[in-house]
Short mmCIF file of C-alpha atoms in Angstrom, two decimals:
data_model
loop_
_atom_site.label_atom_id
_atom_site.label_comp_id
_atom_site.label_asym_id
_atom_site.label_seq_id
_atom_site.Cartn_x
_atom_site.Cartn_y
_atom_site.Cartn_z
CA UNK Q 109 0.00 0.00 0.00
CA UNK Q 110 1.46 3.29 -0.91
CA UNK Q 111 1.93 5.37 1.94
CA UNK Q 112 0.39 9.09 2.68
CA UNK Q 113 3.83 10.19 3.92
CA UNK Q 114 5.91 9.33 0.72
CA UNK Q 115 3.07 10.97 -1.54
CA UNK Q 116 3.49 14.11 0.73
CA UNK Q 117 7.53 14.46 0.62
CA UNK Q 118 7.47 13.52 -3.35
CA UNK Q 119 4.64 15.93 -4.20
CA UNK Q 120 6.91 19.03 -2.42
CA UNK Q 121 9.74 18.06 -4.50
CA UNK Q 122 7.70 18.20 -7.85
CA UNK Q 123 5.65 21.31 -6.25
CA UNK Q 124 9.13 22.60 -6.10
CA UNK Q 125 9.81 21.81 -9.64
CA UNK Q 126 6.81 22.99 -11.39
CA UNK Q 127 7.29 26.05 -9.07
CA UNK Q 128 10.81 26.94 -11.73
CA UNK Q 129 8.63 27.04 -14.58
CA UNK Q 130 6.37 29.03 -13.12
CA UNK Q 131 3.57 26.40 -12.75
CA UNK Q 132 1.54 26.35 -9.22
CA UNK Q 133 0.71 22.66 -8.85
CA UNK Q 134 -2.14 23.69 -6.39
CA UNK Q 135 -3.99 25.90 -9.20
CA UNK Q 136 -3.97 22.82 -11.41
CA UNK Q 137 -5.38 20.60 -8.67
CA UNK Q 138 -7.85 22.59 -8.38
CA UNK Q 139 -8.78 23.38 -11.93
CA UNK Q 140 -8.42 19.17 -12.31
CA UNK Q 141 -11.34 18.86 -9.75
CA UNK Q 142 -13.73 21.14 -11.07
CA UNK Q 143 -13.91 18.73 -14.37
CA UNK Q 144 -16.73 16.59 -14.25
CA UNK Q 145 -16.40 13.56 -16.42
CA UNK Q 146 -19.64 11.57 -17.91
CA UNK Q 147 -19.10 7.98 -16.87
CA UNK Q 148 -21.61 5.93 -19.28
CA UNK Q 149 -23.18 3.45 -17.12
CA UNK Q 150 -23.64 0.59 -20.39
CA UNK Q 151 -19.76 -0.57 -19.91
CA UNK Q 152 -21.20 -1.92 -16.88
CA UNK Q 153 -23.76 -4.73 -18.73
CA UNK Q 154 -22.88 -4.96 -22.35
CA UNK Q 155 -25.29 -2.69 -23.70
CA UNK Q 156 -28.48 -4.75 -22.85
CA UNK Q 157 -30.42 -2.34 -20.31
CA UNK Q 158 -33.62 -3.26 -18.57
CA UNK Q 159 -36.07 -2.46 -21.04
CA UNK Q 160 -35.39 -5.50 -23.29
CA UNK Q 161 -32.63 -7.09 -22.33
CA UNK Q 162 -32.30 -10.01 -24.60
CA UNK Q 163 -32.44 -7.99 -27.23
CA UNK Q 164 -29.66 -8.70 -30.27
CA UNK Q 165 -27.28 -5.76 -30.62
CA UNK Q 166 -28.00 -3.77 -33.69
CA UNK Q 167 -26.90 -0.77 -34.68
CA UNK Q 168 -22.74 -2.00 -35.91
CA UNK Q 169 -22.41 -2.14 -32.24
CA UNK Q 170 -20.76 -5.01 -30.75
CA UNK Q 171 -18.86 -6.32 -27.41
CA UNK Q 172 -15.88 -8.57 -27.41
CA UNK Q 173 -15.16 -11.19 -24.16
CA UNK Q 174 -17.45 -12.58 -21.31
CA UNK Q 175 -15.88 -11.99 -18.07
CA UNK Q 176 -18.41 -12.77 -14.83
CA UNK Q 177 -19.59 -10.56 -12.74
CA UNK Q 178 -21.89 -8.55 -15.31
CA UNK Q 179 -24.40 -6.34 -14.28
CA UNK Q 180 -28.15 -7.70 -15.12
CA UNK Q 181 -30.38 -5.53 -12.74
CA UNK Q 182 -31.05 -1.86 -11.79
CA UNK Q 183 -29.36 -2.62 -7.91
CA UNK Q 184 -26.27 -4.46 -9.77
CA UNK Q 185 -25.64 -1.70 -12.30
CA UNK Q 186 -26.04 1.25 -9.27
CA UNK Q 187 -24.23 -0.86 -7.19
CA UNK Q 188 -21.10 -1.27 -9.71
CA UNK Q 189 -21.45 2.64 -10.68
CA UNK Q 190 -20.89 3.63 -6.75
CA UNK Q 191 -18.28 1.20 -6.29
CA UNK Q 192 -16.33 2.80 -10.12
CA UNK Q 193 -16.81 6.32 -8.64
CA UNK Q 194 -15.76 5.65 -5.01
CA UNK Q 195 -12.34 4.68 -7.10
CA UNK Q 196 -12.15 8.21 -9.27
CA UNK Q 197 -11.36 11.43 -7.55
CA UNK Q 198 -13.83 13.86 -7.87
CA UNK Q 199 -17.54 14.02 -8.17
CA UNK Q 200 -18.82 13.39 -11.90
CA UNK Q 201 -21.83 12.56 -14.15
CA UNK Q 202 -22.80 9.51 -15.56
CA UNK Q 203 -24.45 8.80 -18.87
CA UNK Q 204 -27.68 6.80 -19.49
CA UNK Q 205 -29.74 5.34 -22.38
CA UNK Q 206 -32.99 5.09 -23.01
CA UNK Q 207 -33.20 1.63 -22.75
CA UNK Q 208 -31.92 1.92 -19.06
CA UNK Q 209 -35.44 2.79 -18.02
CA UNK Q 210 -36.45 1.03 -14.82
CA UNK Q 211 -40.48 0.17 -15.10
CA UNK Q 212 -42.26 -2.39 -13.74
CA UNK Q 213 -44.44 -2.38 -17.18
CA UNK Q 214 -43.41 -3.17 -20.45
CA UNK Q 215 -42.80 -0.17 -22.65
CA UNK Q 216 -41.68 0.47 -25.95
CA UNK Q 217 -38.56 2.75 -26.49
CA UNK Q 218 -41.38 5.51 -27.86
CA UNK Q 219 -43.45 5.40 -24.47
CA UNK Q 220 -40.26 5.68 -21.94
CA UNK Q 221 -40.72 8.84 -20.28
CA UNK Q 222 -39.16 10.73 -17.19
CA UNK Q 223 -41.18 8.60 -14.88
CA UNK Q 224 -39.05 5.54 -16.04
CA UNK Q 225 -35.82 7.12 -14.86
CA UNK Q 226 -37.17 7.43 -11.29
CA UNK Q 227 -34.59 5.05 -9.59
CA UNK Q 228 -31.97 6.83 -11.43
CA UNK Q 229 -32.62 10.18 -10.03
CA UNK Q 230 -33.40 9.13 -6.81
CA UNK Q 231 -29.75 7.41 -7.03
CA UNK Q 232 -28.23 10.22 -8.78
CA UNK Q 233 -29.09 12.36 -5.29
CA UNK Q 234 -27.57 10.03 -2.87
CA UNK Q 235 -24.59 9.43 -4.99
CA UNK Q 236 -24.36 13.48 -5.68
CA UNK Q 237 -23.83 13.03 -9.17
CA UNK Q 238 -25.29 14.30 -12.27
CA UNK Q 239 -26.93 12.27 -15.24
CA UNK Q 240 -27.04 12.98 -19.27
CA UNK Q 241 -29.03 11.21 -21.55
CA UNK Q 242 -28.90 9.42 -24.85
CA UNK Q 243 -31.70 8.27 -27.33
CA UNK Q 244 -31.75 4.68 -27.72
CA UNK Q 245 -31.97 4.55 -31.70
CA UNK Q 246 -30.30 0.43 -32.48
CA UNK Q 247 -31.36 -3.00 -30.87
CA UNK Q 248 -34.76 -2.57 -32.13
CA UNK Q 249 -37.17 -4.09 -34.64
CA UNK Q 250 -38.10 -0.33 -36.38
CA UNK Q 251 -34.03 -0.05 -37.03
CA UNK Q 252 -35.43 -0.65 -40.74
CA UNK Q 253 -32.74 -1.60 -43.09
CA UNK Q 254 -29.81 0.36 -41.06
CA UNK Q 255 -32.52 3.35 -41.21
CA UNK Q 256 -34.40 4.85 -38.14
CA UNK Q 257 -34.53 8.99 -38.09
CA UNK Q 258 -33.60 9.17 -41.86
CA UNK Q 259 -36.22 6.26 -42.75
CA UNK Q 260 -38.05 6.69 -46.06
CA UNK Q 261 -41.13 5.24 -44.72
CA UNK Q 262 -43.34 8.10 -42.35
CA UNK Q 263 -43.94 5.54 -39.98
CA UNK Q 264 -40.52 4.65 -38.61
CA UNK Q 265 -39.49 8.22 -38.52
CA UNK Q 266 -42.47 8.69 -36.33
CA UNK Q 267 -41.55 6.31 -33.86
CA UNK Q 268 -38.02 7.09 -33.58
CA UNK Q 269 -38.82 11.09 -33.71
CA UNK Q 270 -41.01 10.25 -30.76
CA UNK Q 271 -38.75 8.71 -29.14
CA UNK Q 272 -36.57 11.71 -29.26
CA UNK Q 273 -39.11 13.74 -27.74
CA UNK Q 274 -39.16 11.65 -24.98
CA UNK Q 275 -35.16 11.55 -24.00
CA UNK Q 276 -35.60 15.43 -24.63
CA UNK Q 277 -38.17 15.16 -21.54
CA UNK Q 278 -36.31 13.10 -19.75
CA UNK Q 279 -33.25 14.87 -19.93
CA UNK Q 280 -34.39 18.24 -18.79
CA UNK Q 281 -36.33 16.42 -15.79
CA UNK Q 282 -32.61 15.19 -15.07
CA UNK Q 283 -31.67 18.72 -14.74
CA UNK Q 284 -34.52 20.11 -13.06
CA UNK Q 285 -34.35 17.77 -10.47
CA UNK Q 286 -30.38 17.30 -9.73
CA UNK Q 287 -29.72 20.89 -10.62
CA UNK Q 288 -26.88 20.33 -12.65
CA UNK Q 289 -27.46 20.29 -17.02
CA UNK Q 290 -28.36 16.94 -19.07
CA UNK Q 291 -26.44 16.59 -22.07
CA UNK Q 292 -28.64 15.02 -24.38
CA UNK Q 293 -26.51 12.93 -27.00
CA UNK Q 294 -27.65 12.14 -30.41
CA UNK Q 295 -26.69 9.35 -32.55
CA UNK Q 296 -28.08 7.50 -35.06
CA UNK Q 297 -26.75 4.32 -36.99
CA UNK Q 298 -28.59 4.93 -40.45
CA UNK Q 299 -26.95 4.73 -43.85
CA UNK Q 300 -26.18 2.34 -47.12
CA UNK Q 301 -23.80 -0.84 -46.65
CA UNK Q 302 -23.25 0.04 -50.61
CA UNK Q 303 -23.38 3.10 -52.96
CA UNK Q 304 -26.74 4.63 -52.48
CA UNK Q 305 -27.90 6.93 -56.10
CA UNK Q 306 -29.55 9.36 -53.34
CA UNK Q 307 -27.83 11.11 -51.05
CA UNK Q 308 -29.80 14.23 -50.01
CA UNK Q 309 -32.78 13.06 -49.48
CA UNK Q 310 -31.58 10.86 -46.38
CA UNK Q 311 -30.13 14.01 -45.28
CA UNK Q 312 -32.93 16.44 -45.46
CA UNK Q 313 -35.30 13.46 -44.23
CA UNK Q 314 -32.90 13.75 -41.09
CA UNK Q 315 -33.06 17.55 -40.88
CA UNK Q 316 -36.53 17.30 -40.78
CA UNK Q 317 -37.28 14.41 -38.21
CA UNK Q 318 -34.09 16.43 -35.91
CA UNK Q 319 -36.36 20.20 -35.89
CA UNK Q 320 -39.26 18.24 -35.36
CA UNK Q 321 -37.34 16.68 -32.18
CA UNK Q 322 -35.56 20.10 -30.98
CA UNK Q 323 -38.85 22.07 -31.72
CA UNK Q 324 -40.08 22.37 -28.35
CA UNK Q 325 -38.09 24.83 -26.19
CA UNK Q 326 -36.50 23.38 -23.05
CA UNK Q 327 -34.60 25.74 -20.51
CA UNK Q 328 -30.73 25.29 -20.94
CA UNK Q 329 -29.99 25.55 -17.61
CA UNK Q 330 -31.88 21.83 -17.25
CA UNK Q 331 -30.63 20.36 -20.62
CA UNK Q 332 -29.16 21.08 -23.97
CA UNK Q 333 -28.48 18.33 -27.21
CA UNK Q 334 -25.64 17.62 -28.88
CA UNK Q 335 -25.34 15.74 -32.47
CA UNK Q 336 -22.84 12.78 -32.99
CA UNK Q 337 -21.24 11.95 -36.44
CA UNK Q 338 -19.48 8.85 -37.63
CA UNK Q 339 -17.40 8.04 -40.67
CA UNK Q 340 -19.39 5.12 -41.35
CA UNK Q 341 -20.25 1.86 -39.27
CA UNK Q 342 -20.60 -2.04 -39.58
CA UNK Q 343 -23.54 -2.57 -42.20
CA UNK Q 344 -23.04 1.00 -43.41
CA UNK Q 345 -19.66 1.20 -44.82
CA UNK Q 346 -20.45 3.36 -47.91
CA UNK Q 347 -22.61 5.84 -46.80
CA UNK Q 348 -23.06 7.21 -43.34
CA UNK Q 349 -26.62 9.87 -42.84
CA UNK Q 350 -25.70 11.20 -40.17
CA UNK Q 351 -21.94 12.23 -41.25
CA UNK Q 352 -19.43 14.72 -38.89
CA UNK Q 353 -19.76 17.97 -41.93
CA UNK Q 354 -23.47 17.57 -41.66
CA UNK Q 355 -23.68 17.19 -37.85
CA UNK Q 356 -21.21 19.95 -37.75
CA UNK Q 357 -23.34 22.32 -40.00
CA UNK Q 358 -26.50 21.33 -37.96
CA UNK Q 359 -25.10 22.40 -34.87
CA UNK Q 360 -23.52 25.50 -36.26
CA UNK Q 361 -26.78 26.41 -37.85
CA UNK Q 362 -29.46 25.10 -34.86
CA UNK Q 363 -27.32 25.88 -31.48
CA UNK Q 364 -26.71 23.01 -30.65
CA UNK Q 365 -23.41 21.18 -28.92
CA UNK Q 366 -21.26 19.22 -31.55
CA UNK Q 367 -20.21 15.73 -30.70
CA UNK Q 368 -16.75 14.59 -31.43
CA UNK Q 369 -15.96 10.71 -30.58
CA UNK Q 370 -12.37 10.02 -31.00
CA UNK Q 371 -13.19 6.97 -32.35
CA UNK Q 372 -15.33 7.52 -35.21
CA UNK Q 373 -12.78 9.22 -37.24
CA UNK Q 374 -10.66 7.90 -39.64
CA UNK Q 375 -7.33 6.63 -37.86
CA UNK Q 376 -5.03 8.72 -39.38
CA UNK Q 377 -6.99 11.97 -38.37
CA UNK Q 378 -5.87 14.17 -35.29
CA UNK Q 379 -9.49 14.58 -33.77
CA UNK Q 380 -7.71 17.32 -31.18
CA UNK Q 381 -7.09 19.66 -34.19
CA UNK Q 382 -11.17 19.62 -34.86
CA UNK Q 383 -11.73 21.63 -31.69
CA UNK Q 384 -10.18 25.19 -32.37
CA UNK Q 385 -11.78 24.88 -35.88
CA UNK Q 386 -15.07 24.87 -34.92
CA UNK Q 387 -14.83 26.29 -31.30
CA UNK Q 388 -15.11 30.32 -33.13
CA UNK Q 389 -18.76 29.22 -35.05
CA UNK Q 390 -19.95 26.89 -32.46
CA UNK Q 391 -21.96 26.24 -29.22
CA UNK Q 392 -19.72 24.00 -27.31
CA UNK Q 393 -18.75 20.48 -27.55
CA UNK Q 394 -19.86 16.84 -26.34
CA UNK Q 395 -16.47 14.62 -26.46
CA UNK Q 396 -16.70 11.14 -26.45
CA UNK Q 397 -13.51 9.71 -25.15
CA UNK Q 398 -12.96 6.80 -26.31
CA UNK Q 399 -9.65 4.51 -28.12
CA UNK Q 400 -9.76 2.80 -31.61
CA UNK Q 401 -7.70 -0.26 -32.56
CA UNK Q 402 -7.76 0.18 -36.40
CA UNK Q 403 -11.04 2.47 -35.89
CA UNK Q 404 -13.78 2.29 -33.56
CA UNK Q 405 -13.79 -0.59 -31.53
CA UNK Q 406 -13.95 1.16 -28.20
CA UNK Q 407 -11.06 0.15 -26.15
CA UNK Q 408 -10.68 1.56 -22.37
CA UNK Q 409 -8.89 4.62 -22.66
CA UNK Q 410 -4.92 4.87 -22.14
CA UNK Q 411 -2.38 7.68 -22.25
CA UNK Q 412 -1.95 7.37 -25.65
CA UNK Q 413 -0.72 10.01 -28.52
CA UNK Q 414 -4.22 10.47 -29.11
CA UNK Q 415 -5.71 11.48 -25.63
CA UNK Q 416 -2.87 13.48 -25.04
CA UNK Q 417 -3.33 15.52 -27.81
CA UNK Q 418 -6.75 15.86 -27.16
CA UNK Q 419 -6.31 17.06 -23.20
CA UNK Q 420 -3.32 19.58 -24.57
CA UNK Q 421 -5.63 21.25 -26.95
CA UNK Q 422 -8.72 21.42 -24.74
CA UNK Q 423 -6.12 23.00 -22.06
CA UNK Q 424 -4.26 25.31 -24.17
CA UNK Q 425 -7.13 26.78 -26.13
CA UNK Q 426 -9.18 26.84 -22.31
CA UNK Q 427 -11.88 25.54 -23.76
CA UNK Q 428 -12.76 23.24 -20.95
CA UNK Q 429 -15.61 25.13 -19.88
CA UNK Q 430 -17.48 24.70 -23.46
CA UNK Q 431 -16.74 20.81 -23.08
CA UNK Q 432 -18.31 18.25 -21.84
CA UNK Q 433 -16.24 15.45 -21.32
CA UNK Q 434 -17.57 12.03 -21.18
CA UNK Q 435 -16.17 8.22 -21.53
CA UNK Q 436 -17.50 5.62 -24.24
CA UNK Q 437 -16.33 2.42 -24.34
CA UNK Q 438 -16.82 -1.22 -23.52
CA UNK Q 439 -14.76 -3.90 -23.02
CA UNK Q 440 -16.25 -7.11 -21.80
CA UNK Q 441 -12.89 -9.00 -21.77
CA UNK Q 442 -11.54 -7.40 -18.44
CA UNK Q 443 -13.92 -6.42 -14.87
CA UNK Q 444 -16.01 -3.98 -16.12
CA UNK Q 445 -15.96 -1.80 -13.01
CA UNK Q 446 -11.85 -1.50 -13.36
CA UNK Q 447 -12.42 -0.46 -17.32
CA UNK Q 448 -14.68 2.52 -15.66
CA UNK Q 449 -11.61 3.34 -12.87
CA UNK Q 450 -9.02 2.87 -15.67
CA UNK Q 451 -10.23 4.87 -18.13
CA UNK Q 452 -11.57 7.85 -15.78
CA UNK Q 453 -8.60 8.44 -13.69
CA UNK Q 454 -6.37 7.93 -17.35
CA UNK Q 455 -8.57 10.81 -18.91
CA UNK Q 456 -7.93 12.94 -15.78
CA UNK Q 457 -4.08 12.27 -15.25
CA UNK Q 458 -4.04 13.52 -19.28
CA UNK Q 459 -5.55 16.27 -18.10
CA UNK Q 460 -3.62 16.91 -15.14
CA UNK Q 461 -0.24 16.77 -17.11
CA UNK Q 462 -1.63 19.25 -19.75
CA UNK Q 463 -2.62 21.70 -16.96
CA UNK Q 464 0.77 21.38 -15.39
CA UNK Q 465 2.33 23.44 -17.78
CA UNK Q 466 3.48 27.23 -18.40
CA UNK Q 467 1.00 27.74 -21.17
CA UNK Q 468 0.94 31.36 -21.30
CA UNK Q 469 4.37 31.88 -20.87
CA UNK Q 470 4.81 29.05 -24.00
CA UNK Q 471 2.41 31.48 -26.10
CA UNK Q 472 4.14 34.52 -25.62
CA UNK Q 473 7.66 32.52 -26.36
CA UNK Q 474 5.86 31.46 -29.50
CA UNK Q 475 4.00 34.79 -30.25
CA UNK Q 476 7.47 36.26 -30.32
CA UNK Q 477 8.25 33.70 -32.66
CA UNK Q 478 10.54 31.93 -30.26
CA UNK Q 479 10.11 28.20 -31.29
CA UNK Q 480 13.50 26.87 -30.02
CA UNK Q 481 11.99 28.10 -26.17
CA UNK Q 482 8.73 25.78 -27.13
CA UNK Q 483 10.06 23.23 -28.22
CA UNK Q 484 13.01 23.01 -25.68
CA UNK Q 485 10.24 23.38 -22.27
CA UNK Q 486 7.59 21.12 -23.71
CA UNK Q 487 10.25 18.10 -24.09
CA UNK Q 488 11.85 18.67 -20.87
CA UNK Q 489 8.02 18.51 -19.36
CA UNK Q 490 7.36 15.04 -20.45
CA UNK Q 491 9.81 14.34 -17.63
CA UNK Q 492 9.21 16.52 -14.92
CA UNK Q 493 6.80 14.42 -12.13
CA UNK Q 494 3.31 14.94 -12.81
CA UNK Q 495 2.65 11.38 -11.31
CA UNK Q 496 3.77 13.00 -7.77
CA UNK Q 497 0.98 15.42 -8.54
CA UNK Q 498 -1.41 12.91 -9.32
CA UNK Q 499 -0.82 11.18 -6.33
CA UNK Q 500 -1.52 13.80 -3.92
CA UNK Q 501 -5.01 14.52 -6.07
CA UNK Q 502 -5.58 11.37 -5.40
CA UNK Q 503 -4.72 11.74 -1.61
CA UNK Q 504 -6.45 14.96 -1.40
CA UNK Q 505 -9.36 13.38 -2.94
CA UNK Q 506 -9.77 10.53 -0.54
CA UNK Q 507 -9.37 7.73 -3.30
CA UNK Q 508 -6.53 5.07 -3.74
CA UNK Q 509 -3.02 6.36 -4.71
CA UNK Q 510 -1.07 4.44 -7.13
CA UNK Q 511 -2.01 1.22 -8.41
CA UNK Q 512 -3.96 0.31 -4.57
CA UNK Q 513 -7.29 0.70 -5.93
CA UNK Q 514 -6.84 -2.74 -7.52
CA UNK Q 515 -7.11 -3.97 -4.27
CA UNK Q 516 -10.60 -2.66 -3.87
CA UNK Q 517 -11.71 -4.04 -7.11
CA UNK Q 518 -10.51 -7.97 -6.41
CA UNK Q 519 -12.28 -8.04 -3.08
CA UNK Q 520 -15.58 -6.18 -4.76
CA UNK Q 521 -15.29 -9.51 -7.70
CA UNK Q 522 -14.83 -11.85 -4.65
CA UNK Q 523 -17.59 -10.29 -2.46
CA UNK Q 524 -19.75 -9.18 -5.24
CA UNK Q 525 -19.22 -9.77 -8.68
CA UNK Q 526 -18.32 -13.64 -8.29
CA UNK Q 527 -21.17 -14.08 -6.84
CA UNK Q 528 -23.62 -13.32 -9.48
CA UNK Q 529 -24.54 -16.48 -11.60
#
């Protein structure tokens, strides 16, 4: 177990550090704990919520490995959320679908309304965490030939435009109630496997069924949407609806938050480099943190090149405030509560080491055309000792230091987890 006393003497020494370049560790502490992150809660069971649960996963989504211990109820999902958080410094958010609706009738995704999410709020409160929302449009029998919001046929846009209406209500009841705003996240998985001849009329089907969602007004304060792109998916490889230019033009254009997942772009792209390019005609963003293997297959998050990048430029450009920041991933192959405590406290150390730097001295060095001064302090900062910093926020924070909270997770699979059949 690391000890409280070594944390302390090794976070004055890197205090004292920092402290040269003119970077107060405390500041950055501080500006670390006032990010909330959006842990989504489906890592926890596979993607199956409670409404239908032996539903088939449609959609292109998918989940690799079977270890034990998955979540199948309401208690077991809360119960594996509490114990991920009590594991990540900080108080945060989590993210929920529509299918995680807790009734004790059967409803179809079109009838779930803020009454269904009850037991979430309820939990929310006692936990002291927030909760966004997300439109359940896959796993369903009206996902009509890879189609739902962009559907030729009247009928299925009517259900699915419904049920967009109905996360919209249950996402500002989220915020009226825990007093903290909903992000309500759309995505939708329609498109052509091969070359379509049409290609605006999906598009301007999809405008329409969207204003028809967003036409009701809904204090901002309580909730506000955001609109997710892809590059394409599983079963739509040649032509994706819903693609990033349009999703970035509709939010431009409507007001409303632009999602960027760092997984649905094509490998090769720097998603980080997105941000200041649409930051000075945009709302705000929704990031999806997330890691690709070869594109979007939703790995836990590491320190990577990628999240890195992604933490400098948010930093740099201080354009936290205008982001939400929230995790999606799934990875059934390791204990799903540990993929939640990896990939939070990852996102945060990223975040961390980009605050603990001397960014406004680094833009006047580089305003003055001084590159041989940026490029000499940002190498010698990939050495200094950010984990000593870490540590004590993790101290400070009243959560394991170091590698300890693996202890907590191998007695919650033995007392828990191992346990369920």
């Amino acid at each position: 177990m690391v000890k409280a006393k070594n944390v302390e003497q090794a976070y004055q020494v890197a205090k004292e550090r920092y402290a040269e370049l003119g970077v107060d560790t405390d500041q950055a502490m501080e500006q670390l704990k006032n990010v909330k992150l959006s842990v989504h809660c489906w890592q926890g069971d596979d993607i199956h919520g409670f409404l239908n649960p032996n539903q088939e996963l449609t959609g292109g989504i998918g989940v690799s490995g079977n270890y034990p211990g998955i979540a199948r109820t309401p208690a077991e999902l809360t119960a594996d959320l509490h114990e991920a958080l009590s594991l990540i410094p900080g108080k945060h958010k989590v993210q929920l679908h529509t299918i995680y609706a807790v009734t004790d009738q059967k409803k179809d995704f079109d009838e779930v309304g803020p009454e269904d999410f009850k037991y979430w709020v309820d939990w929310a409160k006692q936990e002291g965490v927030g909760l966004d929302m997300n439109p359940t449009f896959f796993s369903h029998p009206k996902v009509k030939q890879n189609f739902t919001l962009a559907s030729p046929e009247k009928e299925i846009r009517d259900f699915w435009i419904e049920v967009g209406k109905k996360s919209r209500e249950i996402s500002n009841y989220f915020g009226q109630e825990l007093g903290q705003r909903s992000v309500n996240n759309f995505w939708i998985p329609d498109g052509f496997k091969d070359n379509p001849i049409d290609k605006q009329s999906p598009r301007e089907r999809l405008i329409e069924s969207l204003d028809e969602i967003f036409a009701k007004k809904y204090d901002e304060k309580n909730t506000i949407e955001a609109v997710e792109g892809k590059l394409f998916g599983t079963g739509i490889e040649s032509y994706t609806v819903g693609s990033h230019l349009f999703y970035n033009n509709y939010a431009i254009s409507r007001g409303k938050l632009w999602t960027i997942d760092a997984g649905h772009w094509h490998p090769t792209e720097d998603v980080s480099d997105k941000f200041s390019a649409f930051f000075p005609f945009g709302k705000g963003l929704m990031l999806h943190v997330s890691r690709p293997v070869r594109w979007d297959s939703d790995h836990v998050v590491i320190m990577d090149d990628a999240l890195l990048r992604i933490t400098r430029s948010l930093v740099r450009d201080h354009e936290l405030e205008r982001t939400n920041i929230g995790l999606d991933f799934f990875d059934a192959t390791i204990n799903r509560v540990a993929a939640w405590v990896i990939g939070a406290r990852t996102t945060q150390k990223a975040l961390l080491q980009a605050m603990l730097a001397p960014v406004d001295q680094l833009k006047k060095a580089e305003l003055n055309y001084d590159f041989t001064t940026r490029l000499a302090v940002t190498e010698e900062l990939k050495s200094y000792p950010f984990g000593a910093v870490w540590d004590e926020f993790c101290l400070q924070n009243g959560t394991p230091v170091g590698a300890d909270w693996l202890d907590n997770i191998h007695q919650y699979e033995k007392n828990v987890q191992f346990k369920r059949k």
